[in-house]
XYZ file of C-alpha atoms in Angstrom:
560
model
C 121.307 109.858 -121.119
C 118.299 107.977 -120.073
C 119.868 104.296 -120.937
C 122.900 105.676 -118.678
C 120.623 106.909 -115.976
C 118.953 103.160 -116.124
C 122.044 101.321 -115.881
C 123.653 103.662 -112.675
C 120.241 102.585 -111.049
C 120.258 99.206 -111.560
C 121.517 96.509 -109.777
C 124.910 94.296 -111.529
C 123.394 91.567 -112.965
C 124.772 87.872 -111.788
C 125.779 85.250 -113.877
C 123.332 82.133 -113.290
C 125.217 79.743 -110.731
C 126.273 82.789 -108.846
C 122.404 84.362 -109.332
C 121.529 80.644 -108.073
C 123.742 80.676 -105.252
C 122.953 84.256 -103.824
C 119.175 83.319 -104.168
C 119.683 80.531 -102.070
C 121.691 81.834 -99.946
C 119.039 84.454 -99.513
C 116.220 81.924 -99.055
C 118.272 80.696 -96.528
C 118.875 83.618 -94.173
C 115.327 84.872 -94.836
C 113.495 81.100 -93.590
C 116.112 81.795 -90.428
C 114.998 85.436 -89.464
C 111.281 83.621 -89.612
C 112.466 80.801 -87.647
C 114.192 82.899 -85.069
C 111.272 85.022 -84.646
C 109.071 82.213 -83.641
C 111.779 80.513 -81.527
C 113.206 83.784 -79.600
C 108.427 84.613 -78.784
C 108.252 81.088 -77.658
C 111.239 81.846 -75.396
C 110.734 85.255 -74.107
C 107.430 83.582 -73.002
C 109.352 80.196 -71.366
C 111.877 82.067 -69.800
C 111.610 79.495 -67.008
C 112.425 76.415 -69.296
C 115.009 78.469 -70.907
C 116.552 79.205 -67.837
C 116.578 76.015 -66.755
C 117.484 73.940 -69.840
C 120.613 76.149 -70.094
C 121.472 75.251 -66.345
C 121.553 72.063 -67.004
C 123.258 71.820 -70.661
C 126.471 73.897 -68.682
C 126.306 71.580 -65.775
C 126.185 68.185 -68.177
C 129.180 69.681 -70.252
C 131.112 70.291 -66.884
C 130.589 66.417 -66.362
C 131.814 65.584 -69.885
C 134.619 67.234 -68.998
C 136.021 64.541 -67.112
C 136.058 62.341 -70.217
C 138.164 64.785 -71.730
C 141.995 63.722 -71.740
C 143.977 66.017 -70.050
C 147.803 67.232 -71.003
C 150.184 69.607 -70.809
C 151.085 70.282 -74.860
C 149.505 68.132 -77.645
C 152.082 65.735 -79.030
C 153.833 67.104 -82.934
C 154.837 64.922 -85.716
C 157.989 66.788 -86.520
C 159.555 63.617 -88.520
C 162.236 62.950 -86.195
C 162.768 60.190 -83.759
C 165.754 59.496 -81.631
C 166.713 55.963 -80.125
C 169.245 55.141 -77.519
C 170.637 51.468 -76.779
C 172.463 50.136 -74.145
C 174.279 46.678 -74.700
C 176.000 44.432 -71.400
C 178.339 46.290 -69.932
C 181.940 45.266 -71.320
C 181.023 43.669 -74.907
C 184.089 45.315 -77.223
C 183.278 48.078 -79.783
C 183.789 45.525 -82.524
C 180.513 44.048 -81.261
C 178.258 46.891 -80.270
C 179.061 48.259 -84.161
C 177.759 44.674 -85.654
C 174.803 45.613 -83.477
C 174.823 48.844 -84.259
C 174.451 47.755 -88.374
C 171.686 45.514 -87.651
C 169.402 48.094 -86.442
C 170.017 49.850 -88.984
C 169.202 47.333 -91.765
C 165.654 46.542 -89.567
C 164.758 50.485 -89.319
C 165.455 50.658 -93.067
C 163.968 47.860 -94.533
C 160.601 47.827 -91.943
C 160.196 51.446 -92.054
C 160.399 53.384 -95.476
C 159.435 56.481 -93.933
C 162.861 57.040 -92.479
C 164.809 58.645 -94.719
C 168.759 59.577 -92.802
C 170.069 57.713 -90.068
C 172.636 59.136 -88.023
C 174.372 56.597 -85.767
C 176.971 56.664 -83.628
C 178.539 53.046 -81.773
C 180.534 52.982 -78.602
C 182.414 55.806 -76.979
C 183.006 59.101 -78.941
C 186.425 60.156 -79.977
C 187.400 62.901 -77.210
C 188.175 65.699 -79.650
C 184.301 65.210 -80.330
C 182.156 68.030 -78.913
C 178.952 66.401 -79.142
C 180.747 63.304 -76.612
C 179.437 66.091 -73.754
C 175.510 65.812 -74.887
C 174.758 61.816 -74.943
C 175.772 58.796 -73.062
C 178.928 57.433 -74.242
C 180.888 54.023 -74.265
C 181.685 50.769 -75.634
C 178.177 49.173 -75.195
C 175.961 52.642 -76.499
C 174.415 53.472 -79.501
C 172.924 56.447 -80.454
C 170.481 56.459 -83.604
C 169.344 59.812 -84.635
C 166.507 59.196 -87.443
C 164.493 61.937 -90.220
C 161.802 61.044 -91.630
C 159.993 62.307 -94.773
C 157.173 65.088 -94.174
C 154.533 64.105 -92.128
C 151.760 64.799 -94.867
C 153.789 62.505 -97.343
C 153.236 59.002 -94.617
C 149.944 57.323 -93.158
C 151.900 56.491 -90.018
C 152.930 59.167 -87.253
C 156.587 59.040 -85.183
C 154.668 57.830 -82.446
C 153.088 54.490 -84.572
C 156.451 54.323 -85.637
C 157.783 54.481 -82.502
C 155.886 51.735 -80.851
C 156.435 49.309 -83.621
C 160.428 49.934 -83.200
C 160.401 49.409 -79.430
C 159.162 46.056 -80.736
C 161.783 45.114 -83.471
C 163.859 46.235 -80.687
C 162.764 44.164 -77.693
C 163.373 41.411 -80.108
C 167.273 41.666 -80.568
C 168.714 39.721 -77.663
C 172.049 41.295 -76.938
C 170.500 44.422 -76.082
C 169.912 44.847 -72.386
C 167.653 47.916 -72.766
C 166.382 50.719 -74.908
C 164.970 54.249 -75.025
C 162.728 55.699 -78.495
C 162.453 59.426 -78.467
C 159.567 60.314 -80.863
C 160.110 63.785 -81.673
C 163.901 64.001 -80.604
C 165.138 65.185 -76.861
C 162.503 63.831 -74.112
C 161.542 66.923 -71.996
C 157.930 67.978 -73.350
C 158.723 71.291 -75.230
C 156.842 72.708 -78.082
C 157.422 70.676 -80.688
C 160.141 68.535 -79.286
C 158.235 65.748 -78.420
C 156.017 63.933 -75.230
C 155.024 65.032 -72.601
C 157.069 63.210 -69.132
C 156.033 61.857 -65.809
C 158.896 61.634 -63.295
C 158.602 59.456 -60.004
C 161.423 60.627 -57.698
C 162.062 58.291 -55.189
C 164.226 60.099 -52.180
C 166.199 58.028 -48.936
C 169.790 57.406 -47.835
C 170.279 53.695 -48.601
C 171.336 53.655 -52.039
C 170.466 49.815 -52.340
C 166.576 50.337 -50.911
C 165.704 52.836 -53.581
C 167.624 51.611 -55.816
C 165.165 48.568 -55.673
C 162.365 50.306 -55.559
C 162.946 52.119 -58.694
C 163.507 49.032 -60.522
C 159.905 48.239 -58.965
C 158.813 51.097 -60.366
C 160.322 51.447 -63.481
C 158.942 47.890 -64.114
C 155.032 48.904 -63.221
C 155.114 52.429 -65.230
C 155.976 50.089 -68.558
C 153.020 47.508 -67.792
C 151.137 50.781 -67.512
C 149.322 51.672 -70.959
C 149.931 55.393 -72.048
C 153.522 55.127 -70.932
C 156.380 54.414 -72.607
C 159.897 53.555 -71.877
C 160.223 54.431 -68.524
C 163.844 55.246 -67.088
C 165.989 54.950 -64.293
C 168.161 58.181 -63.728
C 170.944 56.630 -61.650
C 173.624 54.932 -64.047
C 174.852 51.366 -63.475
C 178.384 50.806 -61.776
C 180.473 51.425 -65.403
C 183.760 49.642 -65.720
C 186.562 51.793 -65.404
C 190.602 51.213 -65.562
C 193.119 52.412 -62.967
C 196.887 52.491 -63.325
C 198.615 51.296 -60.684
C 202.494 51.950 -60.503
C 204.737 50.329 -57.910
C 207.655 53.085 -56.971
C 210.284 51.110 -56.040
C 210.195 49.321 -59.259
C 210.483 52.818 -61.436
C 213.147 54.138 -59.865
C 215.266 51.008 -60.227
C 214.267 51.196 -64.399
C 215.226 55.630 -63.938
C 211.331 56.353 -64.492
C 208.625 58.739 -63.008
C 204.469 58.592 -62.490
C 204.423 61.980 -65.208
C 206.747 59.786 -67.596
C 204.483 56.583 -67.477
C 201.609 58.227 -67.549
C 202.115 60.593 -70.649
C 203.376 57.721 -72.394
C 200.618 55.665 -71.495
C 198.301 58.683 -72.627
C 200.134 58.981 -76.253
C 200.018 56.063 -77.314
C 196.447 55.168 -76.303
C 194.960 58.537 -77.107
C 197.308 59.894 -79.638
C 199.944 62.449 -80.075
C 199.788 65.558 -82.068
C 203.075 65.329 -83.707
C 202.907 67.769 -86.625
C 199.965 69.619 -88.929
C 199.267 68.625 -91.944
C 198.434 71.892 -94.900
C 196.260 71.799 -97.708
C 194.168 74.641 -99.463
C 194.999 77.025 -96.310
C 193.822 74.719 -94.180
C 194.992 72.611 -91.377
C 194.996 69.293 -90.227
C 196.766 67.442 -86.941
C 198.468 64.654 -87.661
C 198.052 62.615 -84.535
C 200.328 59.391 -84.012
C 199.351 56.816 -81.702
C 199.310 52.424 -81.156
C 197.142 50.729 -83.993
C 194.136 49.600 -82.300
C 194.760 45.677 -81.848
C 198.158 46.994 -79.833
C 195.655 48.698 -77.496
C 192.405 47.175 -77.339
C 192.980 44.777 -74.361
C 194.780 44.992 -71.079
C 197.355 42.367 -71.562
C 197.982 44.801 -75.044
C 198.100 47.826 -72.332
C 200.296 46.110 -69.789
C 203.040 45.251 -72.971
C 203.280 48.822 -74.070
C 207.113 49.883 -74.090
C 207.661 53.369 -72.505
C 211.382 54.674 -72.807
C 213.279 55.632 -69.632
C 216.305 58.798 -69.600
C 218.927 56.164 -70.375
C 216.947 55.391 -73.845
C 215.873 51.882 -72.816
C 212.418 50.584 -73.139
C 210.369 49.291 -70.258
C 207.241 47.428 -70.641
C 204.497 48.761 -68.724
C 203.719 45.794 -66.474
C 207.638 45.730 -65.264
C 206.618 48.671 -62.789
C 203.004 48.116 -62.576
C 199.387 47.021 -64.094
C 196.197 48.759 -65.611
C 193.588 47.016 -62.861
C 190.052 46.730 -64.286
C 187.041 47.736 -61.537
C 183.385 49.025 -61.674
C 183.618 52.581 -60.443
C 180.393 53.512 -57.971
C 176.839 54.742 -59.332
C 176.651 58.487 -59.724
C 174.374 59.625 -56.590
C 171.687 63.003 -57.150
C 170.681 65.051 -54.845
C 167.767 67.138 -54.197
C 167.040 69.503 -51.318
C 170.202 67.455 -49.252
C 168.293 64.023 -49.648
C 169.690 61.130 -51.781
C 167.126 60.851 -54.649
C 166.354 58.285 -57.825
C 163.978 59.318 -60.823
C 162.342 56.665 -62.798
C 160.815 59.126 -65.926
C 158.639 57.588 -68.800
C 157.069 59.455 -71.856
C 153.269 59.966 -72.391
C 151.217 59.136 -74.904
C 147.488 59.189 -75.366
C 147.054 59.123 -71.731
C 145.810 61.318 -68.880
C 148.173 63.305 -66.406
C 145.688 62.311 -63.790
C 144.894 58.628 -64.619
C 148.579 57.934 -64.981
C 149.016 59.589 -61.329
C 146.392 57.726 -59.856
C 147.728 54.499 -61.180
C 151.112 55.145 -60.064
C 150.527 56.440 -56.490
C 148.524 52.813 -55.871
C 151.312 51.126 -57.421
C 153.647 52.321 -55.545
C 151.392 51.911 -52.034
C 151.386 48.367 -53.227
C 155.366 47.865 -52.466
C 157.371 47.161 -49.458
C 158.798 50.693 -48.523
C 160.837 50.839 -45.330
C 160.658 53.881 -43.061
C 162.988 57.132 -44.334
C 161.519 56.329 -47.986
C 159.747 59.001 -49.921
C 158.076 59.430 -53.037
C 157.718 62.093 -55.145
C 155.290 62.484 -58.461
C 156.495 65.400 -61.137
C 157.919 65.754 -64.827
C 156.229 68.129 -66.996
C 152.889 67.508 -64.868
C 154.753 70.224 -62.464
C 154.877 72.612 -65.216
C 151.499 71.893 -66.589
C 149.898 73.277 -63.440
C 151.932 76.311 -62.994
C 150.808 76.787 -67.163
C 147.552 76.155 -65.674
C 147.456 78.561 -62.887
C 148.433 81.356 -64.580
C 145.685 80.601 -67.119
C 143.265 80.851 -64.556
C 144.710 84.046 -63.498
C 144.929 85.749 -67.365
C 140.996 84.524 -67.358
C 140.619 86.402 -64.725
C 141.774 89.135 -65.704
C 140.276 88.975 -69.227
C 136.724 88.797 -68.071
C 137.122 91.786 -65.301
C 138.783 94.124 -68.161
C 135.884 92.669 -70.536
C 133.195 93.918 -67.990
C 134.989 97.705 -67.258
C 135.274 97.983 -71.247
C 131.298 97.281 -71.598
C 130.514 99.126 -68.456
C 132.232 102.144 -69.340
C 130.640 102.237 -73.153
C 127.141 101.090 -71.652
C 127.337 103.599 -69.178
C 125.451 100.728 -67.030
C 126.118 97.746 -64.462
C 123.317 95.832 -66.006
C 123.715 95.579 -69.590
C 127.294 94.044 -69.145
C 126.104 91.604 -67.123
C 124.040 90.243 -69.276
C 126.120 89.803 -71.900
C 128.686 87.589 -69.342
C 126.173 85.501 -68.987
C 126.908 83.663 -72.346
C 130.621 83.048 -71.381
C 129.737 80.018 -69.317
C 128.245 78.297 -72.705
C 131.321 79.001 -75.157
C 132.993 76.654 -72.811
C 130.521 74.200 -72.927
C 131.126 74.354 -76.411
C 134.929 73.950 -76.250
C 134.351 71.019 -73.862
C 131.737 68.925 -76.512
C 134.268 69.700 -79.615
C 137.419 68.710 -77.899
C 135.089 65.657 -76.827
C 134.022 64.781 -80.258
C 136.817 65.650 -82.223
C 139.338 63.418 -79.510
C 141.823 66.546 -78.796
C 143.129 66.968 -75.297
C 142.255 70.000 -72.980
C 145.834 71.175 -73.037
C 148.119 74.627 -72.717
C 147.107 75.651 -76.628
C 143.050 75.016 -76.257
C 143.215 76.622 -73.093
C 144.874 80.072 -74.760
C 141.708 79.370 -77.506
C 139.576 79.649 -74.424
C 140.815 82.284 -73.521
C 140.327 84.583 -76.459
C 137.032 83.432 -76.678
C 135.602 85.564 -74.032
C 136.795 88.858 -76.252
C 135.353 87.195 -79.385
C 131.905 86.040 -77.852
C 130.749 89.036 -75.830
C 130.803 90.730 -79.450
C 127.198 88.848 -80.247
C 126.264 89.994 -77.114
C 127.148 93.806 -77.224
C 124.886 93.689 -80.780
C 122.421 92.284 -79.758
C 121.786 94.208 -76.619
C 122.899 97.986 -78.022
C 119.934 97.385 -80.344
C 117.730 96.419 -78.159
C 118.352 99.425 -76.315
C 117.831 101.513 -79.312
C 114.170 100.189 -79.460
C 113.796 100.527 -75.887
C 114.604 104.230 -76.577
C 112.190 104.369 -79.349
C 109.534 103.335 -77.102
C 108.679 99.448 -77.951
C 107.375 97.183 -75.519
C 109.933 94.891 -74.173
C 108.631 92.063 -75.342
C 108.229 93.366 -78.843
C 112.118 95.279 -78.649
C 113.667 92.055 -78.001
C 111.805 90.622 -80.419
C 112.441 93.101 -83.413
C 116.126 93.061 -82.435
C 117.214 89.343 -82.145
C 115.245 89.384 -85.989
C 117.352 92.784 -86.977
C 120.561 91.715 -85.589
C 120.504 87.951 -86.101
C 122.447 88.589 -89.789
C 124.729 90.821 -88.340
C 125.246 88.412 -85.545
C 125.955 85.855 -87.720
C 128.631 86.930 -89.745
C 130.861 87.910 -87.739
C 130.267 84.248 -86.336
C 130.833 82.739 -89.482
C 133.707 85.033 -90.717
C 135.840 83.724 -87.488
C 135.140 80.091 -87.866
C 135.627 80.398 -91.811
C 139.581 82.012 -90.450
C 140.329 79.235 -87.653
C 139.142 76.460 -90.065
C 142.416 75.520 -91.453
C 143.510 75.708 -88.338
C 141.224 73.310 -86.826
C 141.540 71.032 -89.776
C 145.402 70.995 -88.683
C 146.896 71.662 -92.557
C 150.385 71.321 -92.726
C 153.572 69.570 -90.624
C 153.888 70.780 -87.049
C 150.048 71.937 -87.268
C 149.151 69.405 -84.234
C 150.546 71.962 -81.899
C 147.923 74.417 -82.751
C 144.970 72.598 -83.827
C 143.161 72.666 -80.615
C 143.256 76.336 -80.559
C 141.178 76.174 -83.296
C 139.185 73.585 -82.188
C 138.135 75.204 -79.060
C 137.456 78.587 -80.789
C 135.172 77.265 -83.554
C 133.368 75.106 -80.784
C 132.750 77.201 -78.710
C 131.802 80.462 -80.433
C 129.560 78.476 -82.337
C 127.447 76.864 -79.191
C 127.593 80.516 -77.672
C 126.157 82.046 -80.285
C 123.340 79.697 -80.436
C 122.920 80.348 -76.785
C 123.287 84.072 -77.224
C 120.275 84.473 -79.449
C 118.210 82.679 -77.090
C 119.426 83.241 -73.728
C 120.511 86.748 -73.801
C 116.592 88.029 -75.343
C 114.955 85.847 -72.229
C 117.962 87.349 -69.314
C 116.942 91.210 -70.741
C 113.457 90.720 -70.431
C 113.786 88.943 -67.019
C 115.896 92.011 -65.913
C 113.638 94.489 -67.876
C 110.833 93.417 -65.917
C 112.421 93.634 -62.988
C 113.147 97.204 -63.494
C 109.532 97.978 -64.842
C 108.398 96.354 -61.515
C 110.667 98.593 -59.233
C 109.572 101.755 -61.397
C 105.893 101.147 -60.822
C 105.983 100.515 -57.247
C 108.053 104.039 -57.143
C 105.531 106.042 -59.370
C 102.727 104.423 -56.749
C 104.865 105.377 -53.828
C 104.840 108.420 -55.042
C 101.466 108.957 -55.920
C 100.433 107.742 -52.206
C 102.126 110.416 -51.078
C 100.479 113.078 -52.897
């Protein structure tokens, strides 16, 4: 009963390199409580240094700031890029697919990382749905690429990206070219970079049409942007068939006769379906491809009259060839042009700056405007209503703590370290190179529920000791030593979950890796500054208070 009694009592015993690790560990945390004795004395009694030295830290991080990229979402490596090339205008399909192969054979033999390529040469059968979603004709082609998983390659899409805007620069039959890293442009979540537009509004379509060129030709000598864009398509070549009346009705034919024939044996005619396995296939019956591939071949076709003669098509008239007029946008009843390039390890505000003294630089007429948005539009609406949920945060923070500490004062102390976790989200997006963007912003934001939690410890127990009648001097004291452990943990415990995080583990994890970034920066410079700072802001306030009750109790007493 005894040897039972013993072994209840005692302690489990540790094997040795967990004994060895637990005694350090407890080394450790007892040299800190001695260490943050003597540091918070030394500041209770400097609280005019402290004060001061905090000041300035805030103020120097706000300046560091500025060498901070700014953005709206962090750019993802989702193994996908998308390419889009636009040969002369009226090469034959025969020729854009030989061009078509070639890329191919460079991407594949430069670029091992690509593992399916989807391309598609010329202009989409009609009976294609996906003809609707991309730019279509004889002299396009479309290359949709995958890649293999982004932790399985040492190069990102964008690397990749930059060295095939090269291999395609190269290739001299192709007038110009687009690379998509991440698939459609447009700056989503996931979907790729982030855009900056330059509209460029007026009547004359020839004057802005010039200046766009301008600009589209500054914003790619501009580093950080990439394949900038001219929205307004190029006069496309286009055929017309034009039939003379007099000659039809001598040969017994009509326009709706010509023209169907025309249509059916150029596009095809569904003349029967064919069955198999329950399923269905039209059989569509139309002119082998040299009979219809030029516009002599077009102007021989034979189209049969009511009498059951044939009559070649350029015996009552001719398919003309022309270039059909530029599409024109419009915007708020003005005639505008958009030049739009993707970003890439560049600043929304640099790249502004740069292109508003470009663009002062040119020779703009009168009745020309100019217009700078893209996604920088929606990063400061993100950005604004950010603000506003801060807001909002910190003033339901403050009612929470006011309510519980049945006080003004004690909350207000405890905002005080807010300032400092974003001095610490500042210096770790600094160091670690991440851009202040939408995602470390929402990591800001949760910080000011996670931090105040230091400060609501640390300040309920010095209240207790208040109660039990220490000094101030001495409560503070006793209670940044008592709650430093405490304090601690809970730090440690949060960084310990948004390390993986931070460390950006896993494909797609660029997205969210400045959340994590922000929150392990900054909770850990605010709790630094929360042992310090807080103990020194109590006793400042603590004296305050002893002061006013002093001068009442002598008021008082006078009066007696």
């Amino acid at each position: 009963v005894l040897a039972s009694q013993m072994m209840r009592t005692q302690p489990p015993r540790k094997s040795g390199i967990i004994k060895i690790i637990f005694d350090g560990i407890e080394k450790f945390l007892n040299g800190l409580d001695n260490v943050y004795e003597k540091t918070l004395s030394v500041a209770v009694r400097k609280k005019g240094l402290v004060i001061g030295g905090s000041v300035a830290l805030f103020v120097s991080s706000i300046l560091l700031l500025q060498l901070v990229r700014v953005e709206f979402f962090p750019p993802a490596d989702n193994s996908r890029i998308e390419a889009s090339i636009e040969l002369p205008l009226g090469v034959n399909l025969d020729k854009t697919k030989e061009i078509a192969r070639k890329v191919e054979i460079i991407f594949q033999k430069k670029y091992p990382e690509v593992e399916v390529i989807s391309t598609s040469a010329g202009t989409a059968d009609q009976s294609n749905i996906f003809a609707a979603f991309s730019a279509n004709g004889s002299n396009i082609i479309n290359l949709s690429m995958r890649l293999s998983s982004s932790n399985q390659r040492n190069r990102n899409i964008y690397e990749i990206g930059d060295l095939m805007r090269l291999d395609l620069a190269e290739i001299p039959e192709i007038e110009s070219f687009r690379v998509d890293p991440g698939g459609s442009r447009g700056g989503g979540m996931g979907s790729g970079q982030s855009t900056v537009e330059v509209v460029i509004s007026g009547y004359d379509l020839d004057v802005t049409a010039r200046l766009a060129d301008e600009m589209a030709k500054v914003m790619n000598g501009i580093e950080g942007l990439r394949d900038a864009e001219i929205s307004r398509d190029k006069s496309n070549i286009e055929y017309q068939l034009v039939l003379d009346r007099e000659k039809m009705a001598v040969h017994g034919l009509n326009t709706a006769t010509v023209a169907n024939a025309l249509r059916n044996r150029i596009n095809g005619l569904t003349a029967a379906q064919y069955r198999e396995d329950g399923d269905e296939y039209d059989i569509i019956v139309r002119y082998d491809e040299r009979f219809r591939e030029s516009l002599e071949s077009v102007n021989n076709i034979l189209i049969p009259n009511s009498q059951g003669q044939f009559i070649r098509l350029r015996e009552v008239g001719q398919v003309k060839e022309y270039y059909s007029p530029p599409s024109i946008e419009r915007e708020n009843r003005q005639r505008i042009i958009k030049v739009t390039a993707a970003i890439l390890d560049a600043s929304f505000t640099d790249v502004v700056k740069e292109l508003e003294t470009a663009y002062n630089k040119l020779d703009v007429p009168p009745g020309i405007g100019m217009d700078i948005g893209g996604t920088i539009e929606d990063q400061q609406e993100s950005f604004a209503d950010i603000l506003l949920l801060f807001t909002l945060v910190v003033i339901l923070v403050y009612i929470v703590m006011a309510s519980q500490f049945e006080s003004l004062r004690a909350p207000f102390i405890i905002m005080f370290t807010l300032p400092f976790a974003f001095t610490g989200v500042f210096i770790s997006l600094f160091i670690t190179g991440h851009s202040l963007n939408l995602i470390s912003l929402i990591g800001s934001v949760m910080l000011v529920g996670i931090v105040v939690k230091n400060g609501i410890v640390l300040v309920d127990y010095t209240n207790l000791m208040r109660d039990r009648g220490l000094p101030l001097v001495e409560a503070v004291i006793v209670s940044g030593k008592s709650r430093l452990r405490p304090v601690l943990m809970t730090t440690l415990t949060t960084i310990l979950g948004m390390l993986p995080m931070a460390l950006g583990l896993g494909e797609g994890s660029e997205i969210w890796q400045p959340m994590g970034v922000s929150i392990i920066g900054g909770l850990t410079f605010s709790t630094l500054i929360t042992l310090i700072l807080i103990p020194v802001i109590y006793t400042m306030a603590g004296a305050k208070r002893m002061r006013k009750e002093q001068e009442r109790i002598l008021h008082l007493a006078e009066e007696v």
